[in-house]
XYZ file of C-alpha atoms in Angstrom:
291
model
C 16.095 104.861 194.468
C 19.588 104.675 195.950
C 22.424 102.464 194.722
C 25.269 101.798 197.133
C 28.917 100.967 196.825
C 29.917 99.327 200.095
C 33.022 97.506 201.268
C 32.642 93.788 200.552
C 34.702 91.339 202.650
C 35.956 88.147 201.004
C 36.425 85.877 204.025
C 33.189 84.385 205.430
C 35.139 82.977 208.373
C 36.186 86.461 209.568
C 33.454 87.296 212.058
C 34.708 90.820 212.676
C 34.781 91.660 208.961
C 31.244 90.323 208.518
C 29.959 92.468 211.357
C 31.770 95.519 209.995
C 30.188 94.950 206.576
C 26.756 94.665 208.156
C 27.247 97.903 210.061
C 28.414 99.716 206.938
C 25.327 98.499 205.079
C 23.105 99.808 207.870
C 24.891 103.159 207.905
C 24.304 103.532 204.160
C 20.671 102.473 204.587
C 20.162 105.330 207.045
C 21.749 107.741 204.582
C 19.546 106.442 201.773
C 16.411 106.898 203.853
C 17.562 110.389 204.771
C 17.922 111.178 201.065
C 14.300 110.152 200.484
C 14.964 106.834 198.775
C 12.240 104.184 198.832
C 14.649 101.388 197.855
C 18.381 100.876 198.262
C 20.509 98.359 196.357
C 23.809 96.864 197.577
C 26.549 94.879 195.796
C 26.812 91.178 195.179
C 27.926 89.543 198.407
C 27.452 92.772 200.373
C 27.830 90.916 203.678
C 30.458 88.668 202.136
C 31.572 87.457 198.734
C 33.892 84.544 199.526
C 37.186 84.654 197.675
C 37.894 81.398 195.869
C 41.332 81.080 197.457
C 39.823 81.621 200.903
C 37.195 78.891 200.664
C 38.322 76.506 197.921
C 42.114 76.253 197.989
C 43.683 72.884 198.721
C 47.000 72.326 200.542
C 48.922 72.608 197.282
C 47.064 75.764 196.215
C 44.871 74.052 193.638
C 41.132 74.641 193.853
C 38.969 72.013 195.528
C 35.278 72.003 196.531
C 34.705 74.612 199.225
C 34.272 73.524 202.830
C 31.248 75.640 203.725
C 31.198 74.398 207.312
C 33.960 76.939 207.944
C 31.704 79.942 207.210
C 30.378 81.941 210.161
C 26.760 81.195 209.291
C 25.486 82.435 212.646
C 27.013 85.883 212.068
C 25.778 86.011 208.478
C 22.240 85.317 209.661
C 22.460 87.838 212.511
C 23.669 90.571 210.168
C 20.964 89.802 207.595
C 18.305 89.913 210.307
C 19.661 93.226 211.615
C 19.557 94.686 208.098
C 15.958 93.528 207.695
C 14.952 94.990 211.057
C 16.459 98.354 210.160
C 14.693 98.316 206.791
C 11.414 98.101 208.696
C 12.311 100.935 211.054
C 13.413 103.153 208.171
C 10.529 102.225 205.860
C 13.087 101.344 203.184
C 13.054 98.480 200.700
C 16.522 96.947 200.836
C 18.248 94.633 198.340
C 21.559 93.146 199.441
C 23.807 90.276 198.454
C 24.985 87.372 200.560
C 25.423 83.617 200.435
C 22.322 81.550 201.163
C 22.847 78.135 202.811
C 21.087 75.060 201.457
C 20.633 71.615 202.932
C 24.003 69.823 203.002
C 25.619 68.468 200.919
C 24.214 71.044 198.479
C 26.351 74.107 198.041
C 24.876 77.532 198.900
C 23.317 79.948 196.460
C 24.921 83.297 195.653
C 21.889 85.492 196.264
C 20.232 88.863 196.521
C 17.803 89.216 199.431
C 14.796 91.518 198.976
C 13.422 93.048 202.189
C 10.294 95.219 202.269
C 9.855 98.613 203.900
C 8.231 96.723 206.783
C 11.316 94.642 207.392
C 10.029 91.398 205.902
C 12.111 89.169 203.638
C 9.762 88.656 200.687
C 11.981 87.317 197.919
C 15.428 86.053 197.032
C 17.180 86.037 193.673
C 19.699 83.251 193.178
C 22.448 83.733 190.616
C 21.655 81.504 187.633
C 24.755 81.909 185.478
C 27.861 81.066 187.482
C 31.491 81.329 186.512
C 33.488 78.149 185.900
C 35.064 78.415 189.362
C 31.766 79.201 191.058
C 29.877 76.240 189.606
C 32.835 73.855 189.948
C 33.816 74.585 193.530
C 31.538 77.057 195.309
C 27.827 77.453 194.548
C 24.586 75.902 193.396
C 22.970 77.786 190.482
C 19.578 79.445 190.749
C 16.645 78.492 188.569
C 14.404 81.443 187.721
C 14.142 85.219 187.258
C 12.617 87.419 189.925
C 10.310 90.414 189.535
C 9.207 92.509 192.513
C 6.953 95.558 192.392
C 7.650 98.555 194.630
C 5.373 101.606 194.508
C 4.148 100.632 191.040
C 7.669 100.109 189.629
C 8.651 96.600 188.540
C 12.201 95.496 189.410
C 14.221 92.610 188.009
C 17.461 91.275 189.490
C 20.802 90.010 188.175
C 24.261 89.275 189.547
C 27.719 90.055 188.190
C 28.730 87.630 185.407
C 25.100 87.533 184.289
C 25.825 90.895 182.652
C 27.583 88.811 179.993
C 24.378 86.911 179.173
C 22.073 89.220 177.172
C 19.249 86.691 177.389
C 18.876 87.510 181.100
C 18.180 91.154 180.305
C 16.040 90.398 177.259
C 13.937 88.141 179.484
C 13.370 90.988 181.941
C 12.260 93.217 179.072
C 9.669 90.589 178.145
C 8.630 90.416 181.796
C 7.859 94.140 181.547
C 10.225 95.374 184.247
C 10.917 99.069 184.632
C 14.344 98.627 186.233
C 16.932 95.860 186.575
C 19.142 95.836 189.671
C 22.546 94.446 188.665
C 24.828 93.891 191.640
C 28.426 92.887 190.988
C 31.640 91.890 192.715
C 34.186 92.706 190.046
C 36.893 95.245 189.271
C 35.989 95.674 185.612
C 35.237 98.847 183.656
C 33.712 96.990 180.653
C 31.108 95.429 182.967
C 29.776 98.898 183.737
C 29.659 99.754 180.033
C 27.703 96.576 179.342
C 25.265 97.522 182.098
C 24.839 100.954 180.558
C 24.230 99.349 177.170
C 21.248 97.425 178.530
C 19.625 100.735 179.402
C 20.047 101.656 175.740
C 18.995 98.315 174.300
C 15.975 97.606 176.468
C 14.995 101.104 177.580
C 14.592 100.475 181.278
C 16.413 101.887 184.285
C 19.362 99.922 185.631
C 20.974 100.040 189.056
C 24.656 99.110 189.012
C 26.038 98.343 192.475
C 29.740 97.609 192.904
C 32.015 97.155 195.943
C 33.517 100.389 197.207
C 37.024 98.941 196.890
C 36.554 98.649 193.113
C 34.869 102.002 192.547
C 38.068 103.604 191.286
C 37.652 101.576 188.113
C 33.868 101.940 187.704
C 31.731 103.407 190.501
C 28.153 102.449 191.335
C 25.358 104.334 189.632
C 21.943 104.482 188.009
C 21.362 104.278 184.250
C 18.267 105.844 182.692
C 16.193 104.315 179.891
C 18.137 105.232 176.773
C 21.516 104.731 178.436
C 22.389 107.979 180.232
C 23.989 107.779 183.670
C 21.577 109.623 185.970
C 23.785 109.446 189.036
C 27.133 107.914 190.010
C 29.073 107.512 193.204
C 32.541 109.028 193.567
C 35.315 106.875 192.100
C 37.396 107.099 195.263
C 37.279 103.650 196.859
C 34.965 104.776 199.641
C 31.398 103.777 200.597
C 28.805 106.038 198.984
C 25.342 106.297 197.462
C 23.993 107.345 194.074
C 20.398 108.582 194.248
C 17.907 109.305 191.469
C 14.157 109.392 190.870
C 12.566 106.625 188.802
C 9.601 108.433 187.282
C 7.483 106.404 184.876
C 6.026 109.681 183.594
C 9.357 111.452 183.317
C 9.389 114.591 181.200
C 13.114 114.265 180.497
C 13.286 114.146 176.715
C 15.565 111.110 176.449
C 13.768 109.074 179.112
C 10.326 109.892 177.734
C 11.358 108.955 174.206
C 12.901 105.695 175.402
C 9.948 104.539 177.500
C 7.017 105.859 175.447
C 8.275 105.418 171.893
C 11.461 103.371 171.477
C 10.601 100.470 173.791
C 7.082 99.919 172.367
C 8.433 100.196 168.799
C 11.118 97.589 169.395
C 8.533 95.259 170.900
C 6.371 95.574 167.807
C 9.405 95.022 165.579
C 10.161 91.769 167.412
C 6.538 90.640 167.235
C 6.238 90.191 163.459
C 5.763 93.793 162.334
C 7.572 93.138 159.049
C 5.981 89.825 158.042
C 3.222 91.247 155.840
C 5.589 93.695 154.204
C 8.078 91.138 152.892
C 8.254 91.272 149.055
C 7.777 87.518 148.674
C 8.265 86.342 145.082
C 9.829 89.547 143.790
C 12.870 88.444 141.731
C 14.528 91.811 142.239
C 14.464 91.110 146.003
C 15.420 87.448 145.722
C 18.432 87.890 143.454
C 21.643 88.762 145.306
C 23.887 89.027 142.246
C 22.328 91.889 140.287
C 22.620 95.646 140.693
């Protein structure tokens, strides 16, 4: 698997910037395929993540509902279709962020598109937990998790602020995913530490994709079950890839322990393991005021 940090433009009306972002995505896709990756992950809003002051600023500077008719929807669609076509030519599963238009007057979703190695769009994850600004002025929330299987590995998907909602990642553990792809558009070192923590807590792999322009704070990378960073991009503000193998039968000591022992044990602990061992009725257990 490859995880990319690419340059994310913030103005969906800037046709040139959208096309440049699409070309950069395709360049990184070719590099990922050349490195032997079967799947490549891109940031939230990889084609564009609209800045709130670009799309939702009123004449006096206060935020108002975004006027989505201003977005260059034709270019966004063309770039997405070009990315999908290249995925088919390269034989590369590709996950990338963009805005997904709905029927007016509904606001768009903030989404991750999932394209197969044959170039077919097979799924879309819509961001469920939105920021106050996003839900007030910009987007419609999504409704459900998404799990996609690639070469026997089950992937879940999450976007940016959802890192702050542990229930999203606990749900994916219950859905038996092997890896969660978390794509963000944020300049925030703690967000990367939270992502790493989910690898420790839930013992699955985690792809963390961040815009190249924010990589100086926390670059993109891949977390192993147990919480170790397997690979990270350079923290230099430039587009790059982190590449690592996701091996369900890994012989790495920490990964093997996490997937074969720790994860099953924690599941059993959550499933009532302790119920029959509770010392019900023992006064020495019930009293909290004696030594």
